[in-house]
Amino acid sequence: MANNLIVMTWNVENLFPPQDTDTSAAGTYTAKLTYLAALIAGTGADVVALQEIGSLRAAQDLQAALGEPWQAVVSSHPDSRGIRVAVLARHPLTQEAQILALPPSGLPAVPDVDGDTLTHMGRGALQVHVDCGGAGLRLLTAHLKSKLLTYPGGRRYPLNEDERARGAGYALLRRTAEAVALRVHLNETLAAAAVNGQPGMPTILCGDLNDGPDAITTVLLEGPADGDVNRPDKGDAVRLYNLGRRLPPARAYSRIYQGNGELIDHILATRDLQLQLSNVDSLVDDITSIGASTRSRQKTVVPDHAPVIARFNGHRNQPVDRHSAFTGWPT
């Protein structure tokens, strides 16, 4: 039976509802919702992991723009700017976990630039169950610490080069602790559900990881190394495969920063899904290069990140059908 499922991850760049008195911002917001909904619908996506959702209302507005039968679950733990992660799906959704604390078995006490100790992720991650047939799908979405550097008191500039070096180190420490927190959560979740040494439920971790596929903060999320997907192995119960390694070389990026393509938005999947992967792509046609300043992007409709999309079915090497429908998950 040719079953298929299309999963997307997308940083939609500061999707905040406008103030009621700001008519210009209201027009931009409406146009952006229309753009996002049209692209999502056009791909035939079944499940969309979102980053930089500005509020519950923003997720609900996008859900409304998509129409029935779409559902939404939103993280309860935004960052200081109010941005958070969310999941939209055209199948029933159940929230399973809000992931926030840096666990004792991970890196639970990380210093920050102000001399304090971090005990929580900057932006909470979210785990949901998607009821898409059979056992369903477990999906986690996260938005790890960016490469943007800050300095004591919230300064955006260093006083000297020593402080610049420390700022970069603090940012890397935070992103690493957040990645380790996710990996520890996955270890517990996947191991507890394993059946005969294999994942007990198809599982995906996706989102804006703010680093490339070969960065240690990304690689550690894959779990045990050197897994041959075509040969069962004792590490398969908790191992994830980064599907970005299967992107077409000319489109192996999800953001353009100062003219250089970067793949920082990722979809990682368990072995059962890797074996059913038909196609993965990054829809980069509409994005443009960005720089360090964000002021010029306040009225921008197209986000600065491209959506990354993966299709899974029983037949490999087929192109993504932008109008396909999921008809049942393999048991």
mmCIF file of C-alpha atoms in Angstrom:
data_model
loop_
_atom_site.group_PDB
_atom_site.id
_atom_site.type_symbol
_atom_site.label_atom_id
_atom_site.label_comp_id
_atom_site.label_asym_id
_atom_site.label_seq_id
_atom_site.Cartn_x
_atom_site.Cartn_y
_atom_site.Cartn_z
ATOM 1 C CA MET A 1 0.000 0.000 0.000
ATOM 2 C CA ALA A 2 1.452 3.398 -0.987
ATOM 3 C CA ASN A 3 1.187 5.370 2.245
ATOM 4 C CA ASN A 4 2.689 8.842 2.409
ATOM 5 C CA LEU A 5 3.243 11.603 4.902
ATOM 6 C CA ILE A 6 4.704 15.059 4.325
ATOM 7 C CA VAL A 7 6.456 16.848 7.198
ATOM 8 C CA MET A 8 7.711 20.445 7.099
ATOM 9 C CA THR A 9 9.775 22.590 9.447
ATOM 10 C CA TRP A 10 9.759 26.365 9.021
ATOM 11 C CA ASN A 11 11.064 29.371 10.930
ATOM 12 C CA VAL A 12 8.447 31.949 9.940
ATOM 13 C CA GLU A 13 10.405 34.946 11.304
ATOM 14 C CA ASN A 14 8.685 36.927 14.038
ATOM 15 C CA LEU A 15 5.050 36.105 13.314
ATOM 16 C CA PHE A 16 3.519 38.599 15.736
ATOM 17 C CA PRO A 17 -0.077 39.871 15.543
ATOM 18 C CA PRO A 18 -0.020 43.658 15.116
ATOM 19 C CA GLN A 19 -1.314 46.228 17.543
ATOM 20 C CA ASP A 20 -4.925 47.111 16.765
ATOM 21 C CA THR A 21 -3.993 50.711 15.917
ATOM 22 C CA ASP A 22 -1.158 49.840 13.511
ATOM 23 C CA THR A 23 -2.892 49.544 10.138
ATOM 24 C CA SER A 24 0.358 49.217 8.178
ATOM 25 C CA ALA A 25 1.526 46.302 10.312
ATOM 26 C CA ALA A 26 -1.933 44.729 10.043
ATOM 27 C CA GLY A 27 -1.655 44.701 6.256
ATOM 28 C CA THR A 28 1.784 43.086 6.376
ATOM 29 C CA TYR A 29 0.567 40.497 8.883
ATOM 30 C CA THR A 30 -2.436 39.567 6.740
ATOM 31 C CA ALA A 31 -0.280 39.286 3.632
ATOM 32 C CA LYS A 32 2.222 37.122 5.509
ATOM 33 C CA LEU A 33 -0.486 34.766 6.794
ATOM 34 C CA THR A 34 -1.802 34.438 3.232
ATOM 35 C CA TYR A 35 1.686 33.653 1.929
ATOM 36 C CA LEU A 36 2.437 31.089 4.646
ATOM 37 C CA ALA A 37 -0.893 29.318 4.279
ATOM 38 C CA ALA A 38 -0.670 29.189 0.482
ATOM 39 C CA LEU A 39 2.815 27.671 0.523
ATOM 40 C CA ILE A 40 1.923 25.116 3.193
ATOM 41 C CA ALA A 41 -1.235 24.099 1.359
ATOM 42 C CA GLY A 42 0.584 24.011 -1.960
ATOM 43 C CA THR A 43 3.084 21.436 -0.707
ATOM 44 C CA GLY A 44 0.373 19.151 0.640
ATOM 45 C CA ALA A 45 2.115 19.120 4.036
ATOM 46 C CA ASP A 46 0.429 17.038 6.728
ATOM 47 C CA VAL A 47 2.442 18.300 9.702
ATOM 48 C CA VAL A 48 4.266 21.625 10.055
ATOM 49 C CA ALA A 49 6.716 22.418 12.866
ATOM 50 C CA LEU A 50 6.977 26.178 13.291
ATOM 51 C CA GLN A 51 9.496 28.459 14.960
ATOM 52 C CA GLU A 52 9.241 32.182 15.784
ATOM 53 C CA ILE A 53 5.522 32.117 16.472
ATOM 54 C CA GLY A 54 4.795 35.317 18.382
ATOM 55 C CA SER A 55 1.801 34.150 20.421
ATOM 56 C CA LEU A 56 -1.017 31.645 20.667
ATOM 57 C CA ARG A 57 -3.107 34.030 18.584
ATOM 58 C CA ALA A 58 -0.535 33.984 15.755
ATOM 59 C CA ALA A 59 -0.699 30.189 15.595
ATOM 60 C CA GLN A 60 -4.489 30.308 15.676
ATOM 61 C CA ASP A 61 -4.556 32.905 12.888
ATOM 62 C CA LEU A 62 -2.370 30.698 10.679
ATOM 63 C CA GLN A 63 -4.527 27.703 11.550
ATOM 64 C CA ALA A 64 -7.608 29.689 10.502
ATOM 65 C CA ALA A 65 -5.922 30.731 7.253
ATOM 66 C CA LEU A 66 -5.318 27.046 6.481
ATOM 67 C CA GLY A 67 -8.910 26.135 7.383
ATOM 68 C CA GLU A 68 -10.385 22.798 8.349
ATOM 69 C CA PRO A 69 -9.206 20.272 9.480
ATOM 70 C CA TRP A 70 -5.965 21.909 10.680
ATOM 71 C CA GLN A 71 -5.155 21.863 14.391
ATOM 72 C CA ALA A 72 -2.473 23.670 16.412
ATOM 73 C CA VAL A 73 -0.466 23.083 19.588
ATOM 74 C CA VAL A 74 1.731 25.926 20.876
ATOM 75 C CA SER A 75 4.636 25.968 23.332
ATOM 76 C CA SER A 76 3.944 27.585 26.702
ATOM 77 C CA HIS A 77 7.526 28.816 27.089
ATOM 78 C CA PRO A 78 8.582 31.711 24.808
ATOM 79 C CA ASP A 79 11.863 33.577 24.989
ATOM 80 C CA SER A 80 12.260 37.146 26.236
ATOM 81 C CA ARG A 81 11.021 38.494 22.884
ATOM 82 C CA GLY A 82 7.876 36.367 23.072
ATOM 83 C CA ILE A 83 8.726 33.944 20.253
ATOM 84 C CA ARG A 84 8.000 30.248 20.674
ATOM 85 C CA VAL A 85 7.542 27.020 18.737
ATOM 86 C CA ALA A 86 4.311 25.393 17.573
ATOM 87 C CA VAL A 87 3.004 22.465 15.559
ATOM 88 C CA LEU A 88 0.179 22.559 13.026
ATOM 89 C CA ALA A 89 -1.285 19.401 11.499
ATOM 90 C CA ARG A 90 -4.271 18.322 9.470
ATOM 91 C CA HIS A 91 -4.590 15.283 11.717
ATOM 92 C CA PRO A 92 -5.570 15.163 15.403
ATOM 93 C CA LEU A 93 -2.821 16.489 17.678
ATOM 94 C CA THR A 94 -2.107 15.698 21.326
ATOM 95 C CA GLN A 95 0.445 17.589 23.384
ATOM 96 C CA GLU A 96 2.827 15.129 25.048
ATOM 97 C CA ALA A 97 5.519 17.305 26.638
ATOM 98 C CA GLN A 98 6.779 20.844 27.086
ATOM 99 C CA ILE A 99 10.570 20.605 27.322
ATOM 100 C CA LEU A 100 12.212 23.461 29.194
ATOM 101 C CA ALA A 101 14.596 22.475 32.019
ATOM 102 C CA LEU A 102 18.234 21.583 31.502
ATOM 103 C CA PRO A 103 18.106 18.072 33.026
ATOM 104 C CA PRO A 104 20.457 16.836 35.775
ATOM 105 C CA SER A 105 21.724 14.107 33.430
ATOM 106 C CA GLY A 106 22.604 16.722 30.806
ATOM 107 C CA LEU A 107 24.349 20.065 31.328
ATOM 108 C CA PRO A 108 22.154 21.487 34.098
ATOM 109 C CA ALA A 109 24.187 24.532 35.160
ATOM 110 C CA VAL A 110 25.585 26.683 32.365
ATOM 111 C CA PRO A 111 27.045 30.188 32.935
ATOM 112 C CA ASP A 112 25.749 33.189 31.036
ATOM 113 C CA VAL A 113 27.225 36.577 30.165
ATOM 114 C CA ASP A 114 25.860 38.268 33.301
ATOM 115 C CA GLY A 115 27.462 35.764 35.645
ATOM 116 C CA ASP A 116 24.220 33.945 36.325
ATOM 117 C CA THR A 117 23.598 30.217 35.936
ATOM 118 C CA LEU A 118 21.200 28.971 33.272
ATOM 119 C CA THR A 119 18.879 26.154 34.276
ATOM 120 C CA HIS A 120 16.367 26.290 31.416
ATOM 121 C CA MET A 121 16.321 26.479 27.641
ATOM 122 C CA GLY A 122 15.883 29.958 26.225
ATOM 123 C CA ARG A 123 12.861 28.789 24.215
ATOM 124 C CA GLY A 124 10.950 25.725 25.320
ATOM 125 C CA ALA A 125 10.711 22.773 22.933
ATOM 126 C CA LEU A 126 7.457 20.947 22.253
ATOM 127 C CA GLN A 127 6.568 17.280 21.769
ATOM 128 C CA VAL A 128 3.267 16.176 20.234
ATOM 129 C CA HIS A 129 1.609 13.014 19.002
ATOM 130 C CA VAL A 130 0.104 13.180 15.504
ATOM 131 C CA ASP A 131 -2.763 10.731 14.999
ATOM 132 C CA CYS A 132 -2.088 9.970 11.339
ATOM 133 C CA GLY A 133 -2.934 6.263 11.295
ATOM 134 C CA GLY A 134 -1.350 3.206 12.870
ATOM 135 C CA ALA A 135 0.853 4.067 15.835
ATOM 136 C CA GLY A 136 0.924 7.697 14.718
ATOM 137 C CA LEU A 137 3.912 10.011 14.729
ATOM 138 C CA ARG A 138 5.871 11.493 17.619
ATOM 139 C CA LEU A 139 7.197 14.919 16.671
ATOM 140 C CA LEU A 140 9.410 17.326 18.604
ATOM 141 C CA THR A 141 10.133 20.866 17.493
ATOM 142 C CA ALA A 142 12.812 23.165 18.908
ATOM 143 C CA HIS A 143 14.512 26.503 18.325
ATOM 144 C CA LEU A 144 18.001 26.495 19.810
ATOM 145 C CA LYS A 145 20.086 29.483 20.868
ATOM 146 C CA SER A 146 21.096 31.633 17.927
ATOM 147 C CA LYS A 147 24.625 32.686 17.004
ATOM 148 C CA LEU A 148 23.669 36.269 17.897
ATOM 149 C CA LEU A 149 26.031 37.467 20.622
ATOM 150 C CA THR A 150 24.987 39.526 23.601
ATOM 151 C CA TYR A 151 27.103 41.007 26.372
ATOM 152 C CA PRO A 152 26.579 41.980 30.025
ATOM 153 C CA GLY A 153 23.468 44.070 30.595
ATOM 154 C CA GLY A 154 22.038 43.193 27.195
ATOM 155 C CA ARG A 155 24.671 45.060 25.171
ATOM 156 C CA ARG A 156 24.952 44.024 21.507
ATOM 157 C CA TYR A 157 28.604 45.102 21.209
ATOM 158 C CA PRO A 158 31.759 44.036 23.117
ATOM 159 C CA LEU A 159 33.975 46.413 25.036
ATOM 160 C CA ASN A 160 37.089 44.526 23.957
ATOM 161 C CA GLU A 161 38.147 41.394 22.110
ATOM 162 C CA ASP A 162 38.324 39.292 25.269
ATOM 163 C CA GLU A 163 34.662 40.047 25.891
ATOM 164 C CA ARG A 164 33.815 39.200 22.277
ATOM 165 C CA ALA A 165 35.477 35.813 22.683
ATOM 166 C CA ARG A 166 33.641 35.157 25.957
ATOM 167 C CA GLY A 167 30.323 36.183 24.375
ATOM 168 C CA ALA A 168 30.808 33.673 21.575
ATOM 169 C CA GLY A 169 31.716 31.027 24.118
ATOM 170 C CA TYR A 170 28.637 31.708 26.244
ATOM 171 C CA ALA A 171 26.365 31.478 23.180
ATOM 172 C CA LEU A 172 27.920 28.155 22.179
ATOM 173 C CA LEU A 173 27.638 26.835 25.735
ATOM 174 C CA ARG A 174 23.944 27.689 25.820
ATOM 175 C CA ARG A 175 23.196 26.115 22.449
ATOM 176 C CA THR A 176 25.139 23.009 23.467
ATOM 177 C CA ALA A 177 23.261 22.686 26.778
ATOM 178 C CA GLU A 178 19.943 23.032 24.943
ATOM 179 C CA ALA A 179 20.920 20.369 22.391
ATOM 180 C CA VAL A 180 22.041 18.032 25.176
ATOM 181 C CA ALA A 181 18.726 18.592 26.986
ATOM 182 C CA LEU A 182 16.843 17.493 23.873
ATOM 183 C CA ARG A 183 19.104 14.467 23.384
ATOM 184 C CA VAL A 184 18.643 13.366 27.004
ATOM 185 C CA HIS A 185 14.876 13.710 26.634
ATOM 186 C CA LEU A 186 14.973 11.663 23.426
ATOM 187 C CA ASN A 187 17.144 8.989 25.021
ATOM 188 C CA GLU A 188 14.566 8.473 27.752
ATOM 189 C CA THR A 189 11.538 8.727 25.470
ATOM 190 C CA LEU A 190 12.823 6.479 22.677
ATOM 191 C CA ALA A 191 14.374 3.869 24.956
ATOM 192 C CA ALA A 192 11.175 3.561 26.976
ATOM 193 C CA ALA A 193 9.117 2.930 23.842
ATOM 194 C CA ALA A 194 11.578 0.644 22.016
ATOM 195 C CA VAL A 195 10.352 -2.720 20.739
ATOM 196 C CA ASN A 196 12.956 -5.429 20.079
ATOM 197 C CA GLY A 197 15.702 -2.829 19.891
ATOM 198 C CA GLN A 198 13.877 -0.696 17.325
ATOM 199 C CA PRO A 199 11.957 2.602 17.718
ATOM 200 C CA GLY A 200 8.504 1.886 19.079
ATOM 201 C CA MET A 201 6.941 4.788 17.196
ATOM 202 C CA PRO A 202 8.099 6.823 14.194
ATOM 203 C CA THR A 203 9.764 9.909 15.671
ATOM 204 C CA ILE A 204 10.952 13.203 14.227
ATOM 205 C CA LEU A 205 12.947 16.032 15.809
ATOM 206 C CA CYS A 206 12.946 19.188 13.759
ATOM 207 C CA GLY A 207 13.382 22.907 13.939
ATOM 208 C CA ASP A 208 15.819 25.776 13.750
ATOM 209 C CA LEU A 209 18.965 24.354 15.363
ATOM 210 C CA ASN A 210 21.007 27.458 14.477
ATOM 211 C CA ASP A 211 23.964 25.428 13.263
ATOM 212 C CA GLY A 212 24.972 23.308 10.291
ATOM 213 C CA PRO A 213 24.614 19.533 9.939
ATOM 214 C CA ASP A 214 28.235 18.855 10.930
ATOM 215 C CA ALA A 215 28.311 21.123 13.991
ATOM 216 C CA ILE A 216 28.665 19.213 17.244
ATOM 217 C CA THR A 217 25.418 20.681 18.587
ATOM 218 C CA THR A 218 23.596 19.168 15.607
ATOM 219 C CA VAL A 219 25.530 15.915 15.392
ATOM 220 C CA LEU A 220 24.969 15.060 19.063
ATOM 221 C CA LEU A 221 21.214 15.115 18.405
ATOM 222 C CA GLU A 222 21.618 12.188 16.027
ATOM 223 C CA GLY A 223 22.639 9.958 18.927
ATOM 224 C CA PRO A 224 24.800 6.840 18.372
ATOM 225 C CA ALA A 225 27.164 7.306 15.437
ATOM 226 C CA ASP A 226 27.909 5.103 12.435
ATOM 227 C CA GLY A 227 24.480 3.537 12.096
ATOM 228 C CA ASP A 228 23.965 1.767 8.755
ATOM 229 C CA VAL A 229 20.284 2.331 7.995
ATOM 230 C CA ASN A 230 20.192 -0.889 5.947
ATOM 231 C CA ARG A 231 21.486 -3.037 8.823
ATOM 232 C CA PRO A 232 19.725 -3.256 12.202
ATOM 233 C CA ASP A 233 21.963 -2.212 15.078
ATOM 234 C CA LYS A 234 21.691 -2.077 18.858
ATOM 235 C CA GLY A 235 21.750 1.741 18.748
ATOM 236 C CA ASP A 236 18.722 2.005 16.463
ATOM 237 C CA ALA A 237 16.237 2.404 19.313
ATOM 238 C CA VAL A 238 17.485 5.933 20.037
ATOM 239 C CA ARG A 239 19.344 6.881 16.832
ATOM 240 C CA LEU A 240 18.163 9.700 14.560
ATOM 241 C CA TYR A 241 19.202 10.390 10.960
ATOM 242 C CA ASN A 242 19.595 13.961 9.689
ATOM 243 C CA LEU A 243 17.570 14.038 6.502
ATOM 244 C CA GLY A 244 19.286 17.245 5.419
ATOM 245 C CA ARG A 245 22.168 15.086 4.241
ATOM 246 C CA ARG A 246 19.842 13.952 1.445
ATOM 247 C CA LEU A 247 19.029 17.452 0.193
ATOM 248 C CA PRO A 248 19.830 18.227 -3.446
ATOM 249 C CA PRO A 249 23.343 19.782 -3.361
ATOM 250 C CA ALA A 250 22.193 22.960 -5.100
ATOM 251 C CA ARG A 251 19.468 23.460 -2.444
ATOM 252 C CA ALA A 252 21.276 22.250 0.679
ATOM 253 C CA TYR A 253 20.620 25.440 2.629
ATOM 254 C CA SER A 254 17.682 27.027 4.443
ATOM 255 C CA ARG A 255 18.900 30.600 4.967
ATOM 256 C CA ILE A 256 21.171 33.006 3.089
ATOM 257 C CA TYR A 257 23.321 35.095 5.435
ATOM 258 C CA GLN A 258 25.474 37.796 3.870
ATOM 259 C CA GLY A 259 25.312 35.957 0.559
ATOM 260 C CA ASN A 260 26.218 32.520 1.917
ATOM 261 C CA GLY A 261 23.757 29.643 2.089
ATOM 262 C CA GLU A 262 23.446 27.959 5.500
ATOM 263 C CA LEU A 263 21.551 24.810 6.443
ATOM 264 C CA ILE A 264 20.385 25.533 9.993
ATOM 265 C CA ASP A 265 16.837 24.146 9.793
ATOM 266 C CA HIS A 266 16.785 20.382 10.168
ATOM 267 C CA ILE A 267 14.581 17.287 10.148
ATOM 268 C CA LEU A 268 15.992 14.299 12.058
ATOM 269 C CA ALA A 269 14.102 11.013 11.949
ATOM 270 C CA THR A 270 14.215 7.502 13.362
ATOM 271 C CA ARG A 271 15.400 4.546 11.278
ATOM 272 C CA ASP A 272 11.906 3.411 10.292
ATOM 273 C CA LEU A 273 11.261 6.807 8.709
ATOM 274 C CA GLN A 274 14.694 7.013 7.080
ATOM 275 C CA LEU A 275 13.927 3.735 5.337
ATOM 276 C CA GLN A 276 10.689 5.230 4.009
ATOM 277 C CA LEU A 277 12.143 8.576 2.944
ATOM 278 C CA SER A 278 11.142 9.399 -0.604
ATOM 279 C CA ASN A 279 12.252 13.004 -0.976
ATOM 280 C CA VAL A 280 13.626 15.936 1.029
ATOM 281 C CA ASP A 281 13.886 19.489 -0.234
ATOM 282 C CA SER A 282 14.462 23.047 0.937
ATOM 283 C CA LEU A 283 12.051 25.471 -0.732
ATOM 284 C CA VAL A 284 14.554 28.293 -1.179
ATOM 285 C CA ASP A 285 13.093 29.987 -4.251
ATOM 286 C CA ASP A 286 11.556 32.953 -2.383
ATOM 287 C CA ILE A 287 14.144 33.753 0.298
ATOM 288 C CA THR A 288 16.718 36.523 -0.020
ATOM 289 C CA SER A 289 20.049 37.205 1.659
ATOM 290 C CA ILE A 290 19.949 38.862 5.063
ATOM 291 C CA GLY A 291 22.525 40.679 7.177
ATOM 292 C CA ALA A 292 23.070 41.359 10.853
ATOM 293 C CA SER A 293 20.480 44.158 11.020
ATOM 294 C CA THR A 294 16.806 43.188 11.266
ATOM 295 C CA ARG A 295 15.308 46.700 11.035
ATOM 296 C CA SER A 296 14.708 46.482 7.294
ATOM 297 C CA ARG A 297 12.658 43.287 7.693
ATOM 298 C CA GLN A 298 9.802 44.625 9.794
ATOM 299 C CA LYS A 299 7.474 44.823 6.792
ATOM 300 C CA THR A 300 8.765 41.713 5.029
ATOM 301 C CA VAL A 301 6.193 39.094 4.029
ATOM 302 C CA VAL A 302 8.535 36.241 3.051
ATOM 303 C CA PRO A 303 10.443 34.817 6.049
ATOM 304 C CA ASP A 304 14.243 34.781 6.069
ATOM 305 C CA HIS A 305 14.260 30.964 6.381
ATOM 306 C CA ALA A 306 13.101 28.489 3.753
ATOM 307 C CA PRO A 307 10.847 25.623 4.778
ATOM 308 C CA VAL A 308 12.507 22.207 4.751
ATOM 309 C CA ILE A 309 10.125 19.444 3.725
ATOM 310 C CA ALA A 310 10.354 15.642 3.739
ATOM 311 C CA ARG A 311 8.042 13.052 2.255
ATOM 312 C CA PHE A 312 7.852 9.507 3.563
ATOM 313 C CA ASN A 313 6.106 6.623 1.861
ATOM 314 C CA GLY A 314 6.515 3.021 0.838
ATOM 315 C CA HIS A 315 8.265 3.886 -2.424
ATOM 316 C CA ARG A 316 11.631 5.651 -2.559
ATOM 317 C CA ASN A 317 12.913 8.299 -4.941
ATOM 318 C CA GLN A 318 9.578 9.813 -5.920
ATOM 319 C CA PRO A 319 9.219 13.606 -6.160
ATOM 320 C CA VAL A 320 7.161 15.498 -3.601
ATOM 321 C CA ASP A 321 3.550 15.613 -4.782
ATOM 322 C CA ARG A 322 2.225 19.005 -3.766
ATOM 323 C CA HIS A 323 -1.354 17.696 -3.667
ATOM 324 C CA SER A 324 -0.898 14.296 -2.035
ATOM 325 C CA ALA A 325 -2.967 13.138 0.934
ATOM 326 C CA PHE A 326 -1.869 10.842 3.729
ATOM 327 C CA THR A 327 -3.991 7.709 3.662
ATOM 328 C CA GLY A 328 -2.687 5.774 6.640
ATOM 329 C CA TRP A 329 0.560 5.186 8.512
ATOM 330 C CA PRO A 330 2.230 1.752 8.150
ATOM 331 C CA THR A 331 1.790 -0.513 11.152
#
